[in-house]
């Protein structure tokens, strides 16, 4: 079979990222080569987002770029934008195959289908179109309650929204677990609830089984993700999200948990009790949206500005200086100067370590799309600029509070000198793909690759630059948890060498809760130790 080159582009939330990882894992399993999106590929997969008009614009741009780069390449567009406006994406070109979001799980079958039915013979476009027809026929049959036709190569149509459960993570070293999807809220500005439907949850016993499997594979941490984790429910066991997290901790031994994002009104006593557990990372991204109660009311958010303040204070009381971030929409219809100043004042008071600020974007089908008065783009832009400045100030202040402290890190990828950012970014994707083909940067066979790439070590934060933390490796423990020989950590230099690093190398790392941005990743420049 011809070696299939596949490239992925993911827009939007961590849930999209996990779903992309799952599809990439299936392609890796069939021997395909995963390449960076900017390189030439046979098949491009774009997992779209519909949260803002800019996200949709970016999706269209990326699809056009892929079509222009390789004359015969096929582009598969899926995700929330594909669910809401499939015609707009299909119109971009005849080589664009649109898989709506509610059939996204069918992409998990594409790699094996091509391996069995195409095998490099004939046009890839025709093969993918044939697969799409089978998928649609199977979906129509399922909707009508009709079993699949005998002899179909698809087997059961994979429409299960929790089928996204990769064995390998080609793009992130930290595994994520999807435990919830959809949303029952009807916030005035959001159409994700329209694209993904009502809230559904992964049963707690299945969630535990998947976490145990990750723990047994040597993973040190799992990110729990969903559209709205606060709406998680296991009705059979009577568990909400807080109870689920306690259930997962009790049922495992040492794996740590990170919460992708959460709602302020759900920071209650039960949540705080489990958040205080040392196996829960002291990191929280709050979906705040505004610091003005009147603006929140027009947004149809179910809490007040005072509830946001109480949530932040309670989180800080439960853990020592946790990393707290917030989403904020600026320029929501009717947001007066006084209302924005209330938001800015609350954010400054609460001293968030990061603020993800973005301007209001009218989304078709939502109540806010027709709300008046609209805020001029110039004013919204000025407000965003102030929020971004506050975000960077908060980040710098937070990091500086950790200088001199030793923290745990997880090495994700080897890098290059800090002045060669482009080469560094390209290496991340190349190395990730190589690792999952059985190679690693220090020459271990495939069985050891995952333990090396996610090796637990410790660093001491010694300073910052404009874009990086400065850290030095320190001796910590035996390294047995990560599968690295005990004597590898006898000296600082040896600790670097066992990770395939040299003093002066730049690596992307995860530090326990000293984070350089809201995505919980930083780059550390290892000094000569």
Coordinates of C-alpha atoms in Angstrom, one line a residue:
X1 CA 0.0 0.0 0.0
X2 CA 1.2 3.5 -0.8
X3 CA 2.4 5.4 2.3
X4 CA -0.4 7.8 3.2
X5 CA 0.7 11.2 4.4
X6 CA -1.9 12.8 6.7
X7 CA -1.9 16.3 8.2
X8 CA -4.2 17.6 11.0
X9 CA -5.3 21.1 11.9
X10 CA -7.4 21.6 15.1
X11 CA -9.2 24.8 15.9
X12 CA -11.0 25.5 19.2
X13 CA -11.3 23.6 22.4
X14 CA -9.3 20.9 24.1
X15 CA -12.2 18.5 23.3
X16 CA -11.5 19.1 19.6
X17 CA -7.8 18.4 20.3
X18 CA -8.6 15.1 21.9
X19 CA -10.9 14.1 19.1
X20 CA -8.2 14.9 16.5
X21 CA -5.7 12.9 18.5
X22 CA -8.0 9.9 18.4
X23 CA -8.3 10.1 14.6
X24 CA -4.6 10.5 14.2
X25 CA -4.0 7.5 16.4
X26 CA -6.1 5.3 14.0
X27 CA -4.0 6.5 11.0
X28 CA -0.8 5.8 12.9
X29 CA -2.1 2.3 13.6
X30 CA -2.4 1.6 9.9
X31 CA 1.1 2.8 9.1
X32 CA 0.2 6.3 7.8
X33 CA 2.8 9.1 8.3
X34 CA 1.6 12.1 10.3
X35 CA 3.1 15.3 8.9
X36 CA 2.8 19.0 10.0
X37 CA -0.1 20.8 8.5
X38 CA 2.1 23.2 6.6
X39 CA 3.8 20.4 4.7
X40 CA 2.6 18.4 1.7
X41 CA 0.2 15.6 2.5
X42 CA -2.2 13.4 0.7
X43 CA -5.0 13.9 3.2
X44 CA -5.7 17.0 5.3
X45 CA -8.1 16.8 8.2
X46 CA -9.4 20.1 9.6
X47 CA -11.3 19.9 12.9
X48 CA -13.3 23.2 12.9
X49 CA -14.7 25.5 15.6
X50 CA -17.7 27.8 15.5
X51 CA -17.2 29.8 18.7
X52 CA -16.3 32.9 16.8
X53 CA -16.4 34.2 13.2
X54 CA -12.6 34.4 13.3
X55 CA -12.4 30.6 14.1
X56 CA -14.5 29.9 11.1
X57 CA -12.5 32.3 8.9
X58 CA -9.3 30.5 10.0
X59 CA -10.9 27.1 9.1
X60 CA -11.7 28.4 5.6
X61 CA -8.2 29.8 5.2
X62 CA -6.6 26.6 6.3
X63 CA -8.7 24.5 3.9
X64 CA -7.9 26.8 1.0
X65 CA -4.2 26.7 1.8
X66 CA -4.2 22.9 1.8
X67 CA -6.1 22.8 -1.5
X68 CA -3.6 25.2 -3.1
X69 CA -0.5 23.4 -1.7
X70 CA -1.1 20.0 -3.1
X71 CA -3.2 19.8 -6.4
X72 CA -4.5 16.3 -5.7
X73 CA -4.8 16.4 -1.9
X74 CA -8.1 15.6 -0.2
X75 CA -9.4 17.8 2.6
X76 CA -11.8 16.4 5.2
X77 CA -13.6 19.2 7.2
X78 CA -15.3 18.2 10.4
X79 CA -16.3 19.7 13.7
X80 CA -18.8 22.3 14.9
X81 CA -18.5 24.6 12.0
X82 CA -19.0 21.7 9.7
X83 CA -22.1 20.8 11.7
X84 CA -23.6 24.2 11.5
X85 CA -22.7 25.3 7.9
X86 CA -21.6 22.3 5.9
X87 CA -22.5 24.0 2.6
X88 CA -20.1 26.9 3.2
X89 CA -17.2 24.5 3.6
X90 CA -18.2 22.2 0.7
X91 CA -18.3 25.2 -1.5
X92 CA -14.6 25.8 -1.0
X93 CA -13.7 23.1 -3.5
X94 CA -14.6 19.7 -5.0
X95 CA -11.8 18.1 -3.0
X96 CA -13.4 19.1 0.3
X97 CA -15.3 16.3 2.0
X98 CA -17.5 17.6 4.8
X99 CA -18.2 15.3 7.8
X100 CA -20.7 17.1 10.2
X101 CA -19.9 17.1 13.8
X102 CA -22.5 14.6 14.8
X103 CA -20.8 12.1 12.4
X104 CA -17.2 13.0 13.5
X105 CA -16.7 9.7 15.2
X106 CA -17.1 8.0 11.8
X107 CA -13.6 9.4 11.0
X108 CA -12.3 6.8 13.5
X109 CA -13.1 4.2 10.8
X110 CA -11.5 6.1 7.8
X111 CA -7.9 4.9 8.2
X112 CA -8.8 1.2 8.4
X113 CA -11.4 1.6 5.6
X114 CA -8.7 3.1 3.3
X115 CA -6.3 0.4 4.3
X116 CA -8.7 -2.3 3.3
X117 CA -10.5 -0.7 0.3
X118 CA -8.2 1.8 -1.3
X119 CA -4.6 0.6 -0.7
X120 CA -3.2 3.3 -3.0
X121 CA -5.1 2.2 -6.1
X122 CA -6.9 4.9 -7.9
X123 CA -7.8 8.5 -6.9
X124 CA -7.8 9.1 -3.1
X125 CA -10.6 11.5 -3.6
X126 CA -12.9 8.9 -5.1
X127 CA -12.1 6.5 -2.3
X128 CA -12.9 9.0 0.4
X129 CA -16.1 9.9 -1.5
X130 CA -17.1 6.3 -1.5
X131 CA -16.4 6.0 2.2
X132 CA -18.5 9.1 2.8
X133 CA -21.4 7.6 0.9
X134 CA -21.2 4.4 3.0
X135 CA -21.0 6.5 6.2
X136 CA -24.1 8.5 5.2
X137 CA -26.0 5.4 4.2
X138 CA -25.2 3.8 7.5
X139 CA -26.2 7.0 9.4
X140 CA -29.5 7.1 7.5
X141 CA -30.2 3.4 8.2
X142 CA -29.4 3.9 11.9
X143 CA -31.8 6.9 12.0
X144 CA -34.5 4.8 10.5
X145 CA -33.8 1.9 12.8
X146 CA -32.6 -0.3 10.0
X147 CA -29.5 -2.6 10.5
X148 CA -26.5 -2.1 8.3
X149 CA -26.5 -3.9 5.0
X150 CA -24.8 -7.3 4.9
X151 CA -21.3 -7.2 3.8
X152 CA -20.7 -3.6 4.6
X153 CA -17.0 -2.9 5.4
X154 CA -17.9 -0.3 8.1
X155 CA -19.1 -2.7 10.7
X156 CA -21.2 -0.8 13.3
X157 CA -21.3 3.0 12.6
X158 CA -19.1 4.6 15.2
X159 CA -21.4 7.4 16.3
X160 CA -20.6 7.0 20.0
X161 CA -19.4 10.5 21.1
X162 CA -17.1 8.7 23.6
X163 CA -15.4 6.5 21.1
X164 CA -12.6 9.1 21.0
X165 CA -10.1 7.2 23.2
X166 CA -6.6 7.1 21.6
X167 CA -4.0 4.6 22.7
X168 CA -1.2 7.0 21.5
X169 CA -1.1 10.8 21.7
X170 CA 0.7 12.0 18.6
X171 CA 0.4 15.7 19.4
X172 CA 0.5 15.9 23.2
X173 CA 2.4 14.0 25.8
X174 CA -0.4 14.6 28.4
X175 CA -3.3 12.3 27.7
X176 CA -6.8 13.7 27.8
X177 CA -10.0 11.9 28.7
X178 CA -13.4 13.0 27.3
X179 CA -16.0 12.5 30.0
X180 CA -18.7 14.9 28.8
X181 CA -20.1 16.4 25.6
X182 CA -22.8 18.9 24.7
X183 CA -24.3 21.6 26.8
X184 CA -27.8 22.3 28.3
X185 CA -27.2 26.0 28.7
X186 CA -28.4 28.5 26.2
X187 CA -26.0 31.4 26.7
X188 CA -27.1 34.3 24.4
X189 CA -23.8 34.4 22.5
X190 CA -23.0 30.7 22.0
X191 CA -23.9 28.2 19.4
X192 CA -21.8 25.3 20.5
X193 CA -24.9 24.0 22.3
X194 CA -26.5 23.9 18.9
X195 CA -23.6 22.2 17.2
X196 CA -23.0 19.5 19.9
X197 CA -26.5 19.1 21.3
X198 CA -27.5 18.5 24.9
X199 CA -25.2 17.3 27.6
X200 CA -24.2 13.6 27.7
X201 CA -21.7 11.9 30.0
X202 CA -19.4 9.0 30.0
X203 CA -20.4 6.5 32.7
X204 CA -18.2 6.7 35.7
X205 CA -17.1 3.1 35.7
X206 CA -16.0 3.4 32.1
X207 CA -14.2 6.6 32.9
X208 CA -12.4 4.8 35.7
X209 CA -11.4 1.9 33.5
X210 CA -9.9 4.3 31.0
X211 CA -8.0 6.3 33.6
X212 CA -6.6 3.0 35.1
X213 CA -5.4 2.0 31.6
X214 CA -3.5 5.3 31.3
X215 CA -2.0 4.8 34.8
X216 CA -0.9 1.3 33.9
X217 CA 0.7 2.7 30.8
X218 CA 2.9 5.0 33.0
X219 CA 1.1 8.2 32.4
X220 CA 1.6 10.7 35.2
X221 CA -1.4 12.9 34.5
X222 CA -4.7 13.0 32.6
X223 CA -6.7 16.0 31.6
X224 CA -10.4 15.6 32.1
X225 CA -12.2 17.4 29.3
X226 CA -15.7 18.1 27.9
X227 CA -17.8 21.0 26.6
X228 CA -19.2 21.7 30.1
X229 CA -17.7 19.6 32.8
X230 CA -20.0 21.1 35.4
X231 CA -22.9 19.3 33.7
X232 CA -21.3 15.9 34.1
X233 CA -23.9 13.4 35.5
X234 CA -23.8 9.6 36.0
X235 CA -27.4 9.1 36.9
X236 CA -26.9 5.3 37.6
X237 CA -24.4 6.0 40.4
X238 CA -25.7 9.5 41.3
X239 CA -22.4 11.2 40.6
X240 CA -21.9 14.8 39.5
X241 CA -18.4 16.0 38.4
X242 CA -17.1 16.6 41.9
X243 CA -18.2 13.1 43.0
X244 CA -16.7 11.6 39.8
X245 CA -13.3 13.2 40.5
X246 CA -13.3 11.8 44.0
X247 CA -14.4 8.4 42.5
X248 CA -11.5 8.5 40.1
X249 CA -8.9 9.4 42.7
X250 CA -10.1 6.7 45.0
X251 CA -10.0 4.1 42.3
X252 CA -6.4 4.8 41.2
X253 CA -3.0 5.0 42.9
X254 CA -0.9 7.8 41.7
X255 CA -2.0 9.4 38.4
X256 CA -2.8 13.1 38.7
X257 CA -5.8 14.9 37.3
X258 CA -6.1 18.3 35.6
X259 CA -9.5 20.0 34.9
X260 CA -9.6 21.6 31.5
X261 CA -12.2 24.3 32.4
X262 CA -15.1 24.9 34.8
X263 CA -18.1 27.1 35.6
X264 CA -17.8 29.6 38.5
X265 CA -21.2 28.8 39.9
X266 CA -20.2 25.2 40.4
X267 CA -17.2 26.0 42.7
X268 CA -19.1 24.7 45.8
X269 CA -18.0 22.9 49.0
X270 CA -18.0 19.5 47.3
X271 CA -15.8 20.7 44.5
X272 CA -13.4 22.5 46.8
X273 CA -13.1 19.4 48.9
X274 CA -11.8 17.3 46.0
X275 CA -9.9 20.2 44.4
X276 CA -7.8 20.3 47.6
X277 CA -6.5 16.8 47.0
X278 CA -2.8 16.9 46.0
X279 CA -3.5 14.6 43.0
X280 CA -5.6 17.3 41.4
X281 CA -3.4 19.8 39.7
X282 CA -3.8 23.3 41.2
X283 CA -4.9 24.8 37.9
X284 CA -8.3 26.2 37.0
X285 CA -9.6 27.9 33.9
X286 CA -12.9 29.6 34.7
X287 CA -15.5 30.4 32.1
X288 CA -16.1 33.9 33.5
X289 CA -17.1 35.9 30.4
X290 CA -17.7 39.1 32.2
X291 CA -17.1 40.7 35.6
X292 CA -20.3 42.8 35.5
X293 CA -23.5 41.3 36.8
X294 CA -25.7 43.2 34.3
X295 CA -23.6 42.1 31.4
X296 CA -23.7 38.5 32.7
X297 CA -27.5 38.8 32.9
X298 CA -27.8 39.8 29.2
X299 CA -25.4 36.9 28.3
X300 CA -27.8 34.5 30.2
X301 CA -25.0 33.3 32.4
X302 CA -26.3 31.8 35.6
X303 CA -24.2 33.7 38.2
X304 CA -23.2 37.2 39.3
X305 CA -19.9 39.0 39.5
X306 CA -19.9 38.5 43.2
X307 CA -20.2 34.7 42.6
X308 CA -17.1 34.9 40.5
X309 CA -15.2 36.7 43.3
X310 CA -16.3 34.1 45.8
X311 CA -15.3 31.2 43.6
X312 CA -11.8 32.7 43.1
X313 CA -11.3 33.4 46.8
X314 CA -12.5 29.9 47.7
X315 CA -10.1 28.3 45.2
X316 CA -7.2 30.2 46.6
X317 CA -8.2 29.2 50.1
X318 CA -8.2 25.5 49.2
X319 CA -4.8 25.4 47.5
X320 CA -1.6 27.4 47.8
X321 CA -1.5 30.0 45.0
X322 CA -3.2 27.9 42.3
X323 CA -2.9 29.0 38.6
X324 CA -6.3 30.6 37.9
X325 CA -7.2 31.8 34.4
X326 CA -10.4 33.3 33.0
X327 CA -12.3 33.6 29.6
X328 CA -13.6 37.1 29.0
X329 CA -15.8 38.4 26.1
X330 CA -15.3 42.2 25.5
X331 CA -17.7 44.3 23.6
X332 CA -20.9 42.3 24.2
X333 CA -23.9 44.2 22.9
X334 CA -24.9 46.9 25.3
X335 CA -21.6 46.8 27.3
X336 CA -21.2 50.3 28.4
X337 CA -17.9 51.9 29.5
X338 CA -19.0 51.6 33.1
X339 CA -19.8 47.9 32.7
X340 CA -16.5 47.2 31.1
X341 CA -14.7 49.1 33.9
X342 CA -16.5 46.8 36.4
X343 CA -15.1 43.8 34.6
X344 CA -11.6 45.2 34.4
X345 CA -11.7 46.2 38.1
X346 CA -12.8 42.7 39.2
X347 CA -10.2 41.0 37.0
X348 CA -7.4 43.3 38.4
X349 CA -8.6 42.7 42.0
X350 CA -8.7 38.9 41.6
X351 CA -5.2 38.9 39.9
X352 CA -5.7 36.1 37.4
X353 CA -2.6 34.4 36.2
X354 CA -3.9 34.6 32.7
X355 CA -6.9 36.1 30.9
X356 CA -8.1 34.8 27.5
X357 CA -9.8 37.8 26.1
X358 CA -11.6 37.9 22.8
X359 CA -14.1 40.3 21.2
X360 CA -17.8 39.5 20.9
X361 CA -18.6 37.8 17.7
X362 CA -22.3 37.6 16.6
X363 CA -23.1 34.0 15.9
X364 CA -26.0 33.1 13.6
X365 CA -28.9 31.4 15.4
X366 CA -28.1 32.9 18.8
X367 CA -30.1 35.6 20.7
X368 CA -27.1 37.9 20.9
X369 CA -26.7 38.1 17.1
X370 CA -29.6 40.6 17.0
X371 CA -29.0 42.4 20.3
X372 CA -28.5 46.1 20.3
X373 CA -26.7 48.4 20.7
X374 CA -23.6 46.8 19.0
X375 CA -20.3 48.0 20.3
X376 CA -18.0 49.5 17.6
X377 CA -15.0 47.3 16.7
X378 CA -12.7 50.1 17.6
X379 CA -14.0 50.3 21.2
X380 CA -14.0 46.5 21.5
X381 CA -10.4 46.4 20.3
X382 CA -9.3 49.0 22.8
X383 CA -10.9 46.9 25.6
X384 CA -9.3 43.8 24.4
X385 CA -5.9 45.6 24.4
X386 CA -6.3 46.6 28.0
X387 CA -7.3 43.0 29.0
X388 CA -4.4 41.5 27.2
X389 CA -2.0 43.9 29.0
X390 CA -3.6 42.9 32.3
X391 CA -3.2 39.2 31.3
X392 CA 0.5 39.6 30.6
X393 CA 1.0 41.5 33.8
X394 CA -0.8 38.8 35.8
X395 CA 1.2 36.0 34.2
X396 CA 4.5 37.7 34.9
X397 CA 3.5 38.4 38.5
X398 CA 2.4 34.8 39.0
X399 CA 5.6 33.3 37.5
X400 CA 7.8 35.6 39.5
X401 CA 6.2 34.4 42.7
X402 CA 7.6 30.9 41.9
X403 CA 11.2 31.9 41.2
X404 CA 13.6 29.9 43.4
X405 CA 11.1 27.1 43.9
X406 CA 11.5 23.5 42.8
X407 CA 8.7 22.2 40.7
X408 CA 7.8 19.0 38.9
X409 CA 8.0 19.0 35.1
X410 CA 7.1 16.7 32.2
X411 CA 9.3 16.9 29.2
X412 CA 7.1 16.8 26.1
X413 CA 9.5 17.3 23.2
X414 CA 13.2 18.0 22.6
X415 CA 13.9 21.4 21.1
X416 CA 16.6 23.6 19.7
X417 CA 18.1 27.0 20.6
X418 CA 15.6 29.5 21.9
X419 CA 16.3 31.8 18.9
X420 CA 15.1 29.3 16.3
X421 CA 11.4 29.2 17.1
X422 CA 10.4 28.0 13.6
X423 CA 12.7 25.0 13.7
X424 CA 11.5 24.3 17.2
X425 CA 7.8 24.3 16.2
X426 CA 8.5 22.0 13.3
X427 CA 10.5 19.6 15.4
X428 CA 7.6 19.2 17.8
X429 CA 5.4 17.7 15.2
X430 CA 8.2 15.7 13.5
X431 CA 9.4 14.3 16.8
X432 CA 6.0 13.4 18.0
X433 CA 5.2 11.4 14.9
X434 CA 8.7 9.7 15.1
X435 CA 8.1 8.7 18.7
X436 CA 4.9 6.9 17.9
X437 CA 6.6 5.0 15.0
X438 CA 8.8 3.4 17.6
X439 CA 11.6 6.0 17.7
X440 CA 12.7 8.2 20.5
X441 CA 15.2 11.0 20.9
X442 CA 17.5 8.9 23.1
X443 CA 17.3 5.7 21.0
X444 CA 15.0 3.6 23.2
X445 CA 12.7 1.1 21.5
X446 CA 9.0 1.8 21.3
X447 CA 8.2 0.2 24.7
X448 CA 10.3 2.9 26.4
X449 CA 9.4 5.9 24.2
X450 CA 6.4 7.0 26.2
X451 CA 8.2 6.8 29.5
X452 CA 11.1 8.9 28.2
X453 CA 9.0 11.5 26.4
X454 CA 6.9 12.0 29.5
X455 CA 9.6 11.5 32.1
X456 CA 9.1 13.1 35.4
X457 CA 11.9 15.2 36.7
X458 CA 12.3 18.4 38.7
X459 CA 13.5 21.8 37.9
X460 CA 14.2 25.0 39.8
X461 CA 12.8 28.2 38.4
X462 CA 15.6 30.7 38.3
X463 CA 14.2 33.5 36.2
X464 CA 12.3 34.5 33.1
X465 CA 12.9 36.0 29.6
X466 CA 10.3 37.6 27.4
X467 CA 9.0 34.3 26.2
X468 CA 10.5 31.6 28.4
X469 CA 11.0 30.5 31.9
X470 CA 14.6 29.8 32.9
X471 CA 15.1 26.6 34.8
X472 CA 17.9 24.4 35.9
X473 CA 17.6 20.6 36.4
X474 CA 17.8 19.4 40.0
X475 CA 18.3 16.0 41.5
X476 CA 14.9 14.5 42.6
X477 CA 14.0 11.0 43.5
X478 CA 14.9 7.8 41.7
X479 CA 13.1 8.3 38.4
X480 CA 11.5 4.9 38.8
X481 CA 8.0 6.2 38.3
X482 CA 8.9 7.2 34.7
X483 CA 10.9 4.1 33.9
X484 CA 14.3 5.8 34.0
X485 CA 17.1 4.1 35.8
X486 CA 17.7 5.4 39.4
X487 CA 21.3 6.4 38.8
X488 CA 20.2 8.6 35.9
X489 CA 19.4 11.3 38.4
X490 CA 22.6 11.3 40.4
X491 CA 23.7 14.6 38.9
X492 CA 22.0 17.5 37.2
X493 CA 23.9 17.0 34.0
X494 CA 23.0 13.3 34.0
X495 CA 19.4 14.2 34.5
X496 CA 19.5 16.3 31.3
X497 CA 21.4 13.6 29.3
X498 CA 19.0 10.9 30.1
X499 CA 16.3 13.1 28.6
X500 CA 18.4 13.6 25.5
X501 CA 19.1 17.2 26.4
X502 CA 22.1 19.4 26.6
X503 CA 22.6 22.6 28.7
X504 CA 21.1 25.4 26.5
X505 CA 18.5 23.2 24.8
X506 CA 15.0 24.5 24.8
X507 CA 12.1 22.1 25.5
X508 CA 8.4 22.5 25.9
X509 CA 7.5 21.3 29.3
X510 CA 4.6 21.1 31.7
X511 CA 5.3 22.5 35.1
X512 CA 2.9 21.6 37.9
X513 CA 1.2 24.9 38.1
X514 CA 3.7 27.5 37.0
X515 CA 2.3 28.1 33.6
X516 CA 3.2 30.7 30.9
X517 CA -0.2 30.7 29.2
X518 CA -3.7 29.6 29.6
X519 CA -3.0 26.3 27.8
X520 CA -0.8 25.2 30.7
X521 CA 2.4 24.8 28.7
X522 CA 5.6 26.7 29.0
X523 CA 9.0 26.5 27.4
X524 CA 12.0 26.2 29.7
X525 CA 15.6 27.2 28.8
X526 CA 18.0 24.9 30.5
X527 CA 21.0 26.8 31.8
X528 CA 24.5 25.3 32.0
X529 CA 24.3 23.4 35.3

